Short mmCIF file of C-alpha atoms and ligand atoms in Angstrom, two decimals:
data_model
loop_
_atom_site.label_atom_id
_atom_site.label_comp_id
_atom_site.label_asym_id
_atom_site.label_seq_id
_atom_site.Cartn_x
_atom_site.Cartn_y
_atom_site.Cartn_z
CA MET A 209 -16.94 -5.82 -2.47
CA LYS A 210 -13.66 -4.71 -4.03
CA CYS A 211 -11.78 -6.29 -6.91
CA THR A 212 -9.24 -8.78 -5.54
CA ARG A 213 -6.68 -7.70 -8.15
CA CYS A 214 -6.97 -3.90 -8.47
CA LYS A 215 -9.25 -2.85 -5.56
CA ALA A 216 -11.75 -1.10 -7.87
CA LYS A 217 -15.44 -1.83 -7.32
CA ALA A 218 -16.06 -5.51 -8.03
CA GLU A 219 -18.74 -6.47 -10.55
CA VAL A 220 -18.68 -10.18 -9.89
CA HIS A 221 -18.16 -12.29 -6.79
CA LEU A 222 -16.94 -15.87 -7.11
CA ARG A 223 -17.84 -17.70 -3.92
CA ALA A 224 -15.94 -20.84 -4.89
CA HIS A 225 -12.72 -18.81 -5.04
CA ASN A 226 -13.64 -16.24 -2.39
CA ALA A 227 -12.68 -13.52 -4.86
CA GLY A 228 -14.25 -10.50 -6.53
CA PHE A 229 -13.35 -8.83 -9.82
CA CYS A 230 -14.04 -5.66 -11.76
CA ARG A 231 -14.74 -6.16 -15.48
CA PRO A 232 -11.21 -5.87 -16.95
CA CYS A 233 -9.69 -7.95 -14.15
CA TYR A 234 -12.36 -10.64 -14.52
CA VAL A 235 -11.69 -11.01 -18.25
CA GLU A 236 -7.98 -11.26 -17.44
CA TYR A 237 -8.60 -13.75 -14.61
CA PHE A 238 -10.81 -15.95 -16.82
CA ARG A 239 -8.32 -16.08 -19.68
CA ARG A 240 -5.48 -16.87 -17.29
CA GLN A 241 -7.44 -19.78 -15.85
CA VAL A 242 -7.94 -21.16 -19.35
CA GLU A 243 -4.29 -20.70 -20.21
CA ARG A 244 -3.31 -22.46 -16.99
CA SER A 245 -5.46 -25.49 -17.86
CA ILE A 246 -4.05 -25.57 -21.41
CA ASP A 247 -0.48 -25.51 -20.11
CA LYS A 248 -0.93 -27.77 -17.10
CA GLN A 249 -2.72 -30.47 -19.06
CA LYS A 250 -0.47 -29.98 -22.12
CA MET A 251 -3.52 -29.51 -24.35
CA PHE A 252 -1.76 -27.78 -27.25
CA GLY A 253 1.04 -25.41 -28.13
CA ARG A 254 1.47 -22.21 -30.11
CA ASP A 255 2.13 -24.02 -33.41
CA ASP A 256 -0.93 -26.25 -33.26
CA HIS A 257 -3.95 -25.60 -35.44
CA ILE A 258 -7.04 -25.96 -33.29
CA LEU A 259 -10.48 -26.91 -34.56
CA VAL A 260 -13.04 -25.40 -32.17
CA ALA A 261 -16.44 -27.10 -32.16
CA VAL A 262 -18.97 -24.27 -31.90
CA SER A 263 -22.66 -24.83 -31.29
CA GLY A 264 -23.76 -21.19 -31.06
CA GLY A 265 -24.13 -21.49 -27.26
CA LYS A 266 -22.22 -19.41 -24.75
CA ASP A 267 -19.54 -21.93 -23.79
CA SER A 268 -18.22 -22.72 -27.24
CA LEU A 269 -18.31 -19.10 -28.42
CA ALA A 270 -16.57 -17.97 -25.20
CA LEU A 271 -13.94 -20.65 -25.81
CA TRP A 272 -13.33 -19.44 -29.34
CA ASP A 273 -13.08 -15.84 -28.09
CA VAL A 274 -10.55 -16.78 -25.39
CA LEU A 275 -8.37 -18.85 -27.73
CA ILE A 276 -8.24 -15.95 -30.20
CA ALA A 277 -7.37 -13.50 -27.40
CA LEU A 278 -4.60 -15.82 -26.21
CA GLY A 279 -3.16 -15.84 -29.74
CA TYR A 280 -3.87 -19.43 -30.80
CA ARG A 281 -4.46 -20.50 -34.40
CA THR A 282 -8.09 -21.60 -34.66
CA THR A 283 -10.83 -22.56 -37.08
CA GLY A 284 -14.45 -22.98 -36.00
CA LEU A 285 -16.57 -26.00 -36.87
CA TYR A 286 -20.36 -25.76 -36.83
CA LEU A 287 -22.45 -28.85 -37.36
CA GLY A 288 -26.06 -28.32 -38.47
CA LEU A 289 -27.97 -31.06 -36.66
CA GLY A 290 -31.31 -30.37 -38.34
CA ILE A 291 -33.14 -29.69 -35.07
CA GLY A 292 -35.74 -27.27 -36.45
CA GLY A 293 -35.58 -23.56 -35.68
CA TYR A 294 -33.02 -24.14 -32.93
CA SER A 295 -30.44 -25.29 -35.50
CA ASP A 296 -31.24 -22.35 -37.81
CA ARG A 297 -30.80 -19.83 -35.03
CA SER A 298 -27.62 -21.37 -33.65
CA LYS A 299 -26.05 -21.45 -37.12
CA ALA A 300 -26.89 -17.77 -37.64
CA MET A 301 -25.22 -16.93 -34.29
CA VAL A 302 -22.02 -18.80 -35.16
CA GLU A 303 -21.86 -17.22 -38.61
CA ALA A 304 -22.39 -13.73 -37.15
CA PHE A 305 -19.64 -14.35 -34.55
CA SER A 306 -17.09 -15.55 -37.09
CA SER A 307 -17.80 -12.99 -39.78
CA ALA A 308 -17.71 -10.05 -37.31
CA ARG A 309 -14.21 -11.18 -36.29
CA ASP A 310 -13.13 -12.45 -39.70
CA LEU A 311 -12.46 -15.96 -38.37
CA PRO A 312 -12.33 -19.12 -40.51
CA LEU A 313 -15.40 -21.30 -40.08
CA ILE A 314 -16.30 -24.73 -41.44
CA VAL A 315 -20.04 -25.40 -41.67
CA ARG A 316 -21.31 -28.93 -42.15
CA THR A 317 -25.00 -29.71 -42.36
CA LEU A 318 -25.96 -33.30 -41.55
CA ALA A 319 -28.86 -33.29 -44.01
CA ASP A 320 -26.41 -32.46 -46.84
CA GLU A 321 -23.63 -34.88 -45.82
CA GLY A 322 -23.23 -38.50 -46.94
CA PRO A 323 -26.51 -40.32 -46.30
CA GLY A 324 -28.31 -37.01 -45.62
CA LEU A 325 -29.64 -37.90 -42.20
CA ALA A 326 -30.41 -35.22 -39.62
CA VAL A 327 -30.68 -36.02 -35.90
CA PRO A 328 -34.52 -36.20 -35.76
CA ASP A 329 -34.64 -38.68 -38.70
CA VAL A 330 -32.14 -41.02 -37.09
CA ALA A 331 -33.76 -40.80 -33.66
CA ALA A 332 -37.21 -41.53 -35.10
CA SER A 333 -36.15 -44.40 -37.36
CA THR A 334 -33.99 -46.14 -34.77
CA ARG A 335 -36.23 -45.32 -31.79
CA ARG A 336 -33.28 -43.91 -29.92
CA VAL A 337 -33.50 -40.85 -27.71
CA PRO A 338 -32.36 -37.89 -29.85
CA CYS A 339 -29.28 -37.22 -27.68
CA ALA A 340 -27.95 -40.77 -28.20
CA ALA A 341 -28.22 -40.45 -31.98
CA CYS A 342 -26.88 -36.91 -31.84
CA GLY A 343 -23.84 -37.88 -29.75
CA ALA A 344 -22.75 -40.60 -32.19
CA MET A 345 -23.28 -38.32 -35.19
CA LYS A 346 -21.43 -35.37 -33.67
CA ARG A 347 -18.46 -37.55 -32.72
CA HIS A 348 -18.23 -38.90 -36.25
CA PHE A 349 -18.43 -35.55 -38.04
CA PHE A 350 -16.09 -33.82 -35.59
CA ASP A 351 -13.50 -36.59 -36.01
CA ALA A 352 -13.87 -36.62 -39.78
CA ALA A 353 -13.58 -32.82 -40.10
CA ALA A 354 -10.51 -32.74 -37.83
CA HIS A 355 -8.88 -35.52 -39.85
CA GLU A 356 -9.76 -34.09 -43.27
CA GLY A 357 -8.57 -30.59 -42.33
CA ARG A 358 -5.35 -31.99 -40.79
CA PHE A 359 -5.98 -30.20 -37.53
CA ASP A 360 -3.79 -30.97 -34.52
CA VAL A 361 -6.47 -30.68 -31.86
CA LEU A 362 -10.24 -30.60 -31.47
CA ALA A 363 -11.41 -28.30 -28.65
CA THR A 364 -14.89 -28.30 -27.14
CA GLY A 365 -16.52 -25.88 -24.70
CA HIS A 366 -17.45 -28.41 -21.97
CA ASN A 367 -17.34 -26.56 -18.67
CA LEU A 368 -16.95 -27.58 -15.02
CA ASP A 369 -20.69 -28.12 -14.59
CA ASP A 370 -20.78 -30.46 -17.61
CA GLU A 371 -17.79 -32.40 -16.37
CA ALA A 372 -19.02 -32.62 -12.77
CA ALA A 373 -22.46 -33.84 -13.92
CA ARG A 374 -20.88 -36.41 -16.21
CA LEU A 375 -18.56 -37.55 -13.43
CA LEU A 376 -21.43 -37.86 -10.97
CA GLY A 377 -23.41 -39.95 -13.47
CA ASN A 378 -20.43 -42.20 -14.12
CA VAL A 379 -19.69 -42.62 -10.42
CA LEU A 380 -23.30 -43.32 -9.45
CA ARG A 381 -23.25 -46.32 -11.78
CA TRP A 382 -19.50 -47.01 -11.42
CA GLN A 383 -19.07 -47.00 -15.16
CA ARG A 384 -15.40 -47.86 -15.15
CA ASP A 385 -14.93 -47.70 -18.91
CA HIS A 386 -16.49 -44.24 -18.99
CA LEU A 387 -14.39 -43.08 -16.05
CA ALA A 388 -11.32 -44.37 -17.88
CA ARG A 389 -12.06 -41.95 -20.71
CA GLN A 390 -13.23 -38.93 -18.73
CA ARG A 391 -10.35 -36.51 -18.79
CA PRO A 392 -9.67 -33.01 -20.11
CA VAL A 393 -7.23 -34.32 -22.73
CA LEU A 394 -7.94 -37.42 -24.75
CA GLU A 395 -4.96 -38.60 -26.73
CA PRO A 396 -5.71 -40.15 -30.14
CA THR A 397 -5.81 -43.94 -30.28
CA HIS A 398 -5.60 -44.05 -34.10
CA PRO A 399 -3.72 -41.99 -36.72
CA LYS A 400 -7.05 -40.69 -38.06
CA PHE A 401 -8.06 -39.29 -34.67
CA VAL A 402 -6.78 -36.02 -33.26
CA ARG A 403 -6.29 -35.06 -29.63
CA LYS A 404 -9.49 -33.84 -27.95
CA VAL A 405 -9.35 -31.18 -25.28
CA LYS A 406 -11.66 -29.29 -22.93
CA PRO A 407 -9.94 -26.05 -21.91
CA PHE A 408 -12.95 -24.93 -19.75
CA TYR A 409 -13.10 -28.09 -17.64
CA LEU A 410 -12.38 -26.17 -14.43
CA LEU A 411 -14.48 -23.08 -15.20
CA SER A 412 -18.09 -23.12 -14.09
CA GLU A 413 -21.10 -22.38 -16.22
CA TYR A 414 -21.60 -19.22 -14.16
CA GLU A 415 -18.03 -18.06 -14.81
CA THR A 416 -18.43 -18.70 -18.54
CA ALA A 417 -21.76 -16.83 -18.56
CA VAL A 418 -20.15 -13.83 -16.84
CA TYR A 419 -17.27 -13.85 -19.33
CA THR A 420 -19.67 -14.00 -22.28
CA PHE A 421 -21.71 -11.13 -20.85
CA MET A 422 -18.66 -8.98 -20.12
CA ARG A 423 -17.28 -9.56 -23.61
CA GLY A 424 -20.64 -8.73 -25.21
CA ILE A 425 -20.74 -12.07 -27.05
CA GLU A 426 -24.14 -12.83 -28.56
CA TYR A 427 -25.18 -16.46 -28.37
CA VAL A 428 -28.24 -18.70 -28.63
CA VAL A 429 -29.90 -18.40 -25.25
CA GLU A 430 -32.46 -21.14 -25.89
CA GLU A 431 -31.44 -24.69 -25.14
CA CYS A 432 -31.74 -27.49 -27.66
CA PRO A 433 -35.39 -28.66 -27.30
CA ASN A 434 -34.09 -32.19 -26.65
CA ALA A 435 -32.06 -31.10 -23.62
CA ALA A 436 -35.14 -30.79 -21.40
CA GLY A 437 -35.54 -33.90 -19.32
CA ALA A 438 -31.97 -35.07 -19.88
CA THR A 439 -30.57 -36.86 -16.82
CA GLN A 440 -27.57 -34.54 -16.93
CA LEU A 441 -29.84 -31.69 -15.80
CA VAL A 442 -30.88 -33.63 -12.69
CA TYR A 443 -27.22 -34.18 -11.81
CA LYS A 444 -26.44 -30.52 -12.45
CA ASP A 445 -29.25 -29.51 -10.15
CA ALA A 446 -28.01 -31.83 -7.38
CA LEU A 447 -24.48 -30.48 -7.77
CA ASN A 448 -25.74 -26.88 -7.66
CA ARG A 449 -27.34 -27.59 -4.30
CA LEU A 450 -24.11 -29.07 -2.96
CA GLU A 451 -22.21 -26.08 -4.34
CA ALA A 452 -24.60 -23.62 -2.67
CA SER A 453 -23.99 -25.11 0.74
CA SER A 454 -20.31 -25.75 0.20
CA PRO A 455 -18.73 -23.50 -2.46
CA GLY A 456 -15.91 -25.12 -4.39
CA THR A 457 -17.45 -28.63 -4.28
CA LYS A 458 -17.74 -29.01 -8.06
CA GLN A 459 -14.21 -27.95 -8.69
CA ALA A 460 -12.79 -30.21 -5.98
CA PHE A 461 -14.84 -33.13 -7.32
CA VAL A 462 -13.55 -32.82 -10.89
CA LYS A 463 -10.04 -31.57 -10.12
CA GLU A 464 -9.27 -34.33 -7.62
CA PHE A 465 -10.72 -36.98 -9.88
CA VAL A 466 -8.46 -35.89 -12.73
CA ARG A 467 -5.45 -35.49 -10.41
CA SER A 468 -5.61 -38.66 -8.39
CA ALA A 469 -8.33 -41.11 -9.44
CA GLN A 470 -8.66 -40.99 -13.21
CA ALA A 471 -5.38 -42.79 -13.93
CA LEU A 472 -6.49 -45.71 -11.76
CA PHE A 473 -9.46 -46.29 -14.04
CA ALA A 474 -7.47 -45.61 -17.21
CA ASN A 475 -4.84 -48.19 -16.20
CA ASP A 476 -7.45 -50.69 -15.11
CA VAL A 477 -9.56 -50.73 -18.26
CA ALA A 478 -7.88 -52.33 -21.24
CA ARG A 479 -8.53 -50.40 -24.45
CA ASP A 480 -8.48 -52.11 -27.81
CA THR A 481 -6.81 -50.32 -30.68
CA PRO A 482 -9.43 -49.51 -33.31
CA GLY A 483 -9.24 -50.76 -36.90
CA GLU A 484 -10.93 -48.93 -39.78
CA CYS A 485 -14.58 -48.80 -40.78
CA GLN A 486 -15.32 -50.73 -43.98
CA ALA A 487 -17.77 -48.05 -45.09
CA CYS A 488 -16.16 -44.70 -44.29
CA GLY A 489 -12.58 -45.55 -43.38
CA MET A 490 -12.68 -43.79 -40.01
CA PRO A 491 -11.52 -45.68 -36.89
CA ALA A 492 -13.89 -48.45 -35.78
CA PHE A 493 -13.93 -51.28 -33.27
CA GLY A 494 -15.98 -53.58 -35.48
CA ALA A 495 -16.52 -53.84 -39.23
CA LEU A 496 -18.42 -50.54 -39.13
CA CYS A 497 -17.91 -47.45 -37.00
CA SER A 498 -20.81 -46.47 -34.74
CA PHE A 499 -21.97 -43.81 -37.19
CA CYS A 500 -22.05 -46.17 -40.17
CA SER A 501 -23.80 -48.82 -38.04
CA LEU A 502 -26.42 -46.22 -37.22
CA VAL A 503 -26.82 -45.33 -40.91
CA ARG A 504 -27.09 -49.01 -41.82
CA GLU A 505 -29.76 -49.47 -39.16
CA VAL A 506 -31.79 -46.52 -40.49
CA GLU A 507 -31.50 -47.79 -44.08
CA THR A 508 -32.52 -51.33 -43.15
CA LYS A 509 -35.53 -50.11 -41.19
CA ARG A 510 -36.59 -47.77 -43.99
CA ALA A 511 -36.25 -50.53 -46.59
CA ARG A 512 -38.34 -52.88 -44.43
CA ARG A 513 -41.01 -50.25 -43.97
CA ALA A 514 -41.09 -49.50 -47.71
CA ALA A 515 -41.37 -53.22 -48.50
CA ALA A 516 -44.20 -53.60 -45.99
CA GLU A 517 -46.02 -50.60 -47.50
CA LEU A 518 -45.67 -52.07 -51.01
CA GLY A 519 -46.93 -55.42 -49.83
CA ALA A 520 -49.90 -53.82 -48.01
S1 Q46 M 866 -27.67 -30.93 -29.24
FE1 Q46 M 866 -27.81 -33.11 -29.48
FE2 Q46 M 866 -27.35 -31.84 -27.22
FE3 Q46 M 866 -29.69 -31.45 -28.49
S2 Q46 M 866 -29.98 -33.52 -29.30
FE4 Q46 M 866 -29.18 -33.80 -27.23
S3 Q46 M 866 -27.01 -33.99 -27.60
S4 Q46 M 866 -29.43 -31.80 -26.30
S5 Q46 M 866 -25.56 -31.04 -26.35
ZN1 ZN M 867 -17.88 -45.52 -40.74
#
């Protein structure tokens, strides 16, 4: 197959787009797709300072690489979740990426922040699945870092496969409130929140992997040990089968939802305006934000356990 743009020998074939690309043209194609999403969805402009959440995986590092190449002002944010060797290796990858390119990076380690709770501690004490605890903690620290650093936007590397799987999960259970919030740009609902964007929402995991490979970006290949068994993977697998028999399905699913259905859910679900958390001051719908409620729960359970041990 020949490159659709320059007619040289193609190195990659994208069935969903019925197109082939040589290496330089693919890199160009990929970056243009990202730029198109940024512009079309009005994610951010040239003057904005973007905080890029980087996990050490291929998607977030590819996102950082693209934003730099496109000339945006960025700072990386790595959150150490305390998930054993996986967290150590992902941190090393992010630090190597940023120092090789001389990019600003903020590193926060959950075990050293505030109450000093890493994801496994919280999951074990509250008997939650690790991903539920992790999600609440990540949201809190991302929001707090974006607010403290006065960033304009928080960008994450969620790709088309992530968004399609999330959409499928939300549709299968008709979770209207989740559908109302599933979009590539989430405007802040409180002065302490910043806009959240997903510039890769129309680029597949395969496309991101090819970009990362062609750019020679080193990343953590292993998955978080808690990812195995996540329902998201079952949805991704189902979507991959649909995609194999009908290329372009994932993109049509997500693109059409965002274009014509999302607003119906957003308009239908009334959203309260958050107040402020009594403990940390970040936006909250009750007296405490979800992170501080989680911390309170862990502390209460630990205190009860300690009292029981003393009494034993
Ligand atoms: S890091 Fe956290 Fe993911 Fe690991 S514990 Fe689950 S949510 S799987 S993206
Ligand atoms: Zn709080």
